[in-house]
Amino acid sequence: MVVPDFSYHRRDSVQDCTKSSQDSSAERKTFTYFFNGAIYLLSAYFAKNAVVMFIGSMNPAADVLALAKIEIKLTDIPEGRNMVFQWRGKPLFVRHRTQAEIDQVAKVPLSELRDPQHDMDRVKKPEWLVVLGICTHLGCVPISDAGDYGGYYCPCHGSHYDASGRIRKGPAPLNLEVPEHEFASEDLLIVG
């Protein structure tokens, strides 16, 4: 019986049968450690990329981000008028209030309001009111310049809002929502 000779495939450090394998263990383990380390690094890199791609897929699309902000030219809105814009798929009311409207809503006592809020807490500039045009009762769209208080009126169930968007009469529990907005200049409003 002939035993095959595999010495061609063996490392030089283990060719000598008289030496202990402990003498060459450092050299053999070094290769294994480097190889395993490289595999771990590659695995971590691919896992990181998979997590980043997964989390990135949850971000809003570019067309949604484009609708996240709206710029409104205030010179197009005459005093005493209300204009409706679409923002994030919802109606946005921007009202250029007269001094009489400002004075009228400023003198309303908080005790008369269902959802008490000062007018100055709802506006950044007294002459401009920015609210979402969605009734807080069941989500209908109110009509501007209507109702018992000269602000907004929801014809669906009869909610009356004043010129500050505060609920005054009817089933709506809350005031009209004021979205995040800022005045970039005297004639430019940015909502969002």
Short mmCIF file of C-alpha atoms in Angstrom, two decimals:
data_model
loop_
_atom_site.label_atom_id
_atom_site.label_comp_id
_atom_site.label_asym_id
_atom_site.label_seq_id
_atom_site.Cartn_x
_atom_site.Cartn_y
_atom_site.Cartn_z
CA MET A 1 0.00 0.00 0.00
CA VAL A 2 1.33 3.41 -1.03
CA VAL A 3 0.55 6.41 1.11
CA PRO A 4 0.19 9.60 -0.92
CA ASP A 5 2.67 12.40 -0.28
CA PHE A 6 1.04 15.78 0.32
CA SER A 7 4.21 17.60 1.32
CA TYR A 8 3.91 19.75 -1.82
CA HIS A 9 0.74 21.30 -0.37
CA ARG A 10 2.07 21.78 3.16
CA ARG A 11 3.58 25.04 4.35
CA ASP A 12 7.32 25.20 4.76
CA SER A 13 6.93 25.88 8.48
CA VAL A 14 5.28 22.49 9.05
CA GLN A 15 7.38 20.37 6.65
CA ASP A 16 9.72 19.18 9.40
CA CYS A 17 8.06 16.31 11.30
CA THR A 18 10.38 16.66 14.26
CA LYS A 19 9.22 20.20 15.10
CA SER A 20 6.18 20.86 17.26
CA SER A 21 3.19 22.56 15.64
CA GLN A 22 3.33 25.08 18.50
CA ASP A 23 6.50 26.54 16.99
CA SER A 24 4.70 27.56 13.78
CA SER A 25 1.29 28.42 15.25
CA ALA A 26 1.90 32.19 15.25
CA GLU A 27 2.56 32.25 11.50
CA ARG A 28 -0.47 30.08 10.74
CA LYS A 29 -2.82 32.01 13.03
CA THR A 30 -1.69 35.37 11.63
CA PHE A 31 -2.95 34.45 8.18
CA THR A 32 -6.25 33.19 9.60
CA TYR A 33 -6.75 36.33 11.70
CA PHE A 34 -6.04 38.64 8.75
CA PHE A 35 -8.36 36.67 6.50
CA ASN A 36 -11.19 36.65 9.07
CA GLY A 37 -10.64 40.35 9.79
CA ALA A 38 -10.97 41.19 6.10
CA ILE A 39 -14.19 39.16 5.89
CA TYR A 40 -15.59 40.96 8.96
CA LEU A 41 -14.73 44.38 7.53
CA LEU A 42 -16.39 43.57 4.21
CA SER A 43 -19.45 42.21 6.01
CA ALA A 44 -19.71 45.34 8.17
CA TYR A 45 -19.37 47.57 5.09
CA PHE A 46 -22.16 45.76 3.23
CA ALA A 47 -24.37 45.67 6.35
CA LYS A 48 -23.89 49.43 6.82
CA ASN A 49 -24.85 50.07 3.19
CA ALA A 50 -27.93 47.87 3.52
CA VAL A 51 -29.07 49.75 6.65
CA VAL A 52 -28.43 53.16 5.03
CA MET A 53 -30.38 52.15 1.92
CA PHE A 54 -33.25 50.79 4.05
CA ILE A 55 -33.49 53.94 6.16
CA GLY A 56 -33.11 56.09 3.05
CA SER A 57 -36.11 54.37 1.50
CA MET A 58 -38.25 55.73 4.36
CA ASN A 59 -37.40 59.36 3.56
CA PRO A 60 -40.03 61.37 1.72
CA ALA A 61 -39.75 61.55 -2.05
CA ALA A 62 -38.36 64.64 -3.76
CA ASP A 63 -41.78 65.70 -5.03
CA VAL A 64 -43.15 65.56 -1.48
CA LEU A 65 -40.26 67.66 -0.17
CA ALA A 66 -40.90 70.19 -2.92
CA LEU A 67 -44.46 70.60 -1.63
CA ALA A 68 -43.31 70.91 1.98
CA LYS A 69 -42.82 74.68 1.63
CA ILE A 70 -44.76 77.28 -0.27
CA GLU A 71 -43.79 80.88 -1.01
CA ILE A 72 -46.61 83.40 -1.17
CA LYS A 73 -46.28 86.89 -2.60
CA LEU A 74 -48.19 89.10 -0.17
CA THR A 75 -48.57 92.02 -2.58
CA ASP A 76 -51.15 89.94 -4.49
CA ILE A 77 -53.54 89.89 -1.51
CA PRO A 78 -55.51 93.14 -1.09
CA GLU A 79 -56.37 94.40 2.39
CA GLY A 80 -59.55 92.89 3.81
CA ARG A 81 -59.38 89.85 1.51
CA ASN A 82 -58.63 86.18 2.02
CA MET A 83 -56.76 84.02 -0.51
CA VAL A 84 -56.71 80.24 -0.62
CA PHE A 85 -53.58 78.27 -1.57
CA GLN A 86 -52.92 74.54 -1.68
CA TRP A 87 -50.22 73.40 0.73
CA ARG A 88 -49.46 69.70 1.35
CA GLY A 89 -52.77 68.85 -0.27
CA LYS A 90 -54.74 71.04 2.15
CA PRO A 91 -56.31 74.48 1.72
CA LEU A 92 -54.28 77.28 3.27
CA PHE A 93 -56.02 80.56 4.11
CA VAL A 94 -53.93 83.75 4.05
CA ARG A 95 -55.93 86.78 5.17
CA HIS A 96 -54.82 90.41 4.90
CA ARG A 97 -56.70 91.82 7.86
CA THR A 98 -57.90 95.39 8.19
CA GLN A 99 -57.18 97.47 11.28
CA ALA A 100 -60.86 97.17 12.26
CA GLU A 101 -60.62 93.34 12.17
CA ILE A 102 -57.42 93.41 14.23
CA ASP A 103 -59.01 95.68 16.84
CA GLN A 104 -62.18 93.59 16.95
CA VAL A 105 -60.42 90.25 17.59
CA ALA A 106 -57.93 91.81 20.04
CA LYS A 107 -60.66 93.00 22.41
CA VAL A 108 -62.43 89.61 22.71
CA PRO A 109 -62.08 88.30 26.31
CA LEU A 110 -60.56 84.83 26.57
CA SER A 111 -63.46 83.74 28.79
CA GLU A 112 -65.77 83.91 25.75
CA LEU A 113 -63.63 81.50 23.71
CA ARG A 114 -64.03 77.73 23.63
CA ASP A 115 -60.34 77.26 22.77
CA PRO A 116 -58.79 80.33 24.46
CA GLN A 117 -55.92 81.90 22.55
CA HIS A 118 -54.87 85.53 22.26
CA ASP A 119 -54.86 86.91 18.74
CA MET A 120 -51.17 87.84 19.09
CA ASP A 121 -50.34 84.19 19.86
CA ARG A 122 -51.84 83.17 16.51
CA VAL A 123 -50.16 85.72 14.22
CA LYS A 124 -46.59 86.86 13.62
CA LYS A 125 -47.68 90.13 12.03
CA PRO A 126 -51.06 91.53 13.12
CA GLU A 127 -52.21 92.31 9.57
CA TRP A 128 -51.59 88.74 8.29
CA LEU A 129 -53.46 85.64 9.42
CA VAL A 130 -52.22 82.26 8.15
CA VAL A 131 -54.38 79.21 8.99
CA LEU A 132 -55.18 75.81 7.52
CA GLY A 133 -58.63 75.91 5.94
CA ILE A 134 -59.89 72.74 7.57
CA CYS A 135 -62.69 72.82 10.13
CA THR A 136 -61.60 71.17 13.38
CA HIS A 137 -64.97 69.44 13.73
CA LEU A 138 -65.07 66.98 10.82
CA GLY A 139 -62.55 68.34 8.33
CA CYS A 140 -64.80 70.39 6.03
CA VAL A 141 -63.50 73.54 4.31
CA PRO A 142 -64.93 76.75 5.82
CA ILE A 143 -66.07 79.75 3.76
CA SER A 144 -64.18 83.01 4.31
CA ASP A 145 -65.81 86.36 5.10
CA ALA A 146 -68.91 84.60 6.41
CA GLY A 147 -70.55 83.63 9.67
CA ASP A 148 -71.67 85.61 12.70
CA TYR A 149 -68.16 86.86 13.52
CA GLY A 150 -66.94 87.96 10.09
CA GLY A 151 -64.18 85.39 9.81
CA TYR A 152 -64.92 81.89 8.57
CA TYR A 153 -68.05 79.77 8.49
CA CYS A 154 -68.24 76.00 8.01
CA PRO A 155 -71.53 75.25 6.22
CA CYS A 156 -71.37 71.50 6.92
CA HIS A 157 -72.30 71.72 10.61
CA GLY A 158 -72.41 75.45 11.37
CA SER A 159 -69.09 76.30 13.03
CA HIS A 160 -68.34 80.04 13.20
CA TYR A 161 -64.77 81.37 13.43
CA ASP A 162 -63.66 84.97 13.94
CA ALA A 163 -61.08 86.91 11.90
CA SER A 164 -58.34 85.25 13.95
CA GLY A 165 -59.53 81.72 13.09
CA ARG A 166 -60.76 81.11 16.65
CA ILE A 167 -63.89 79.02 17.18
CA ARG A 168 -66.75 81.16 18.48
CA LYS A 169 -69.91 79.14 17.86
CA GLY A 170 -70.87 75.68 16.61
CA PRO A 171 -69.65 72.11 17.13
CA ALA A 172 -65.93 72.58 16.28
CA PRO A 173 -63.81 71.96 19.41
CA LEU A 174 -60.64 73.83 18.42
CA ASN A 175 -59.43 76.92 16.59
CA LEU A 176 -58.25 76.68 12.99
CA GLU A 177 -54.68 75.37 12.95
CA VAL A 178 -51.85 77.86 12.42
CA PRO A 179 -49.07 76.20 10.37
CA GLU A 180 -45.37 76.91 10.76
CA HIS A 181 -44.61 80.05 8.75
CA GLU A 182 -42.21 82.98 8.52
CA PHE A 183 -41.98 86.28 6.73
CA ALA A 184 -38.85 86.21 4.55
CA SER A 185 -39.37 89.87 3.65
CA GLU A 186 -42.11 92.49 3.81
CA ASP A 187 -43.86 90.98 0.80
CA LEU A 188 -42.89 87.28 0.95
CA LEU A 189 -44.42 84.63 3.20
CA ILE A 190 -42.93 81.13 3.49
CA VAL A 191 -45.19 78.42 4.91
CA GLY A 192 -43.65 75.14 6.02
#
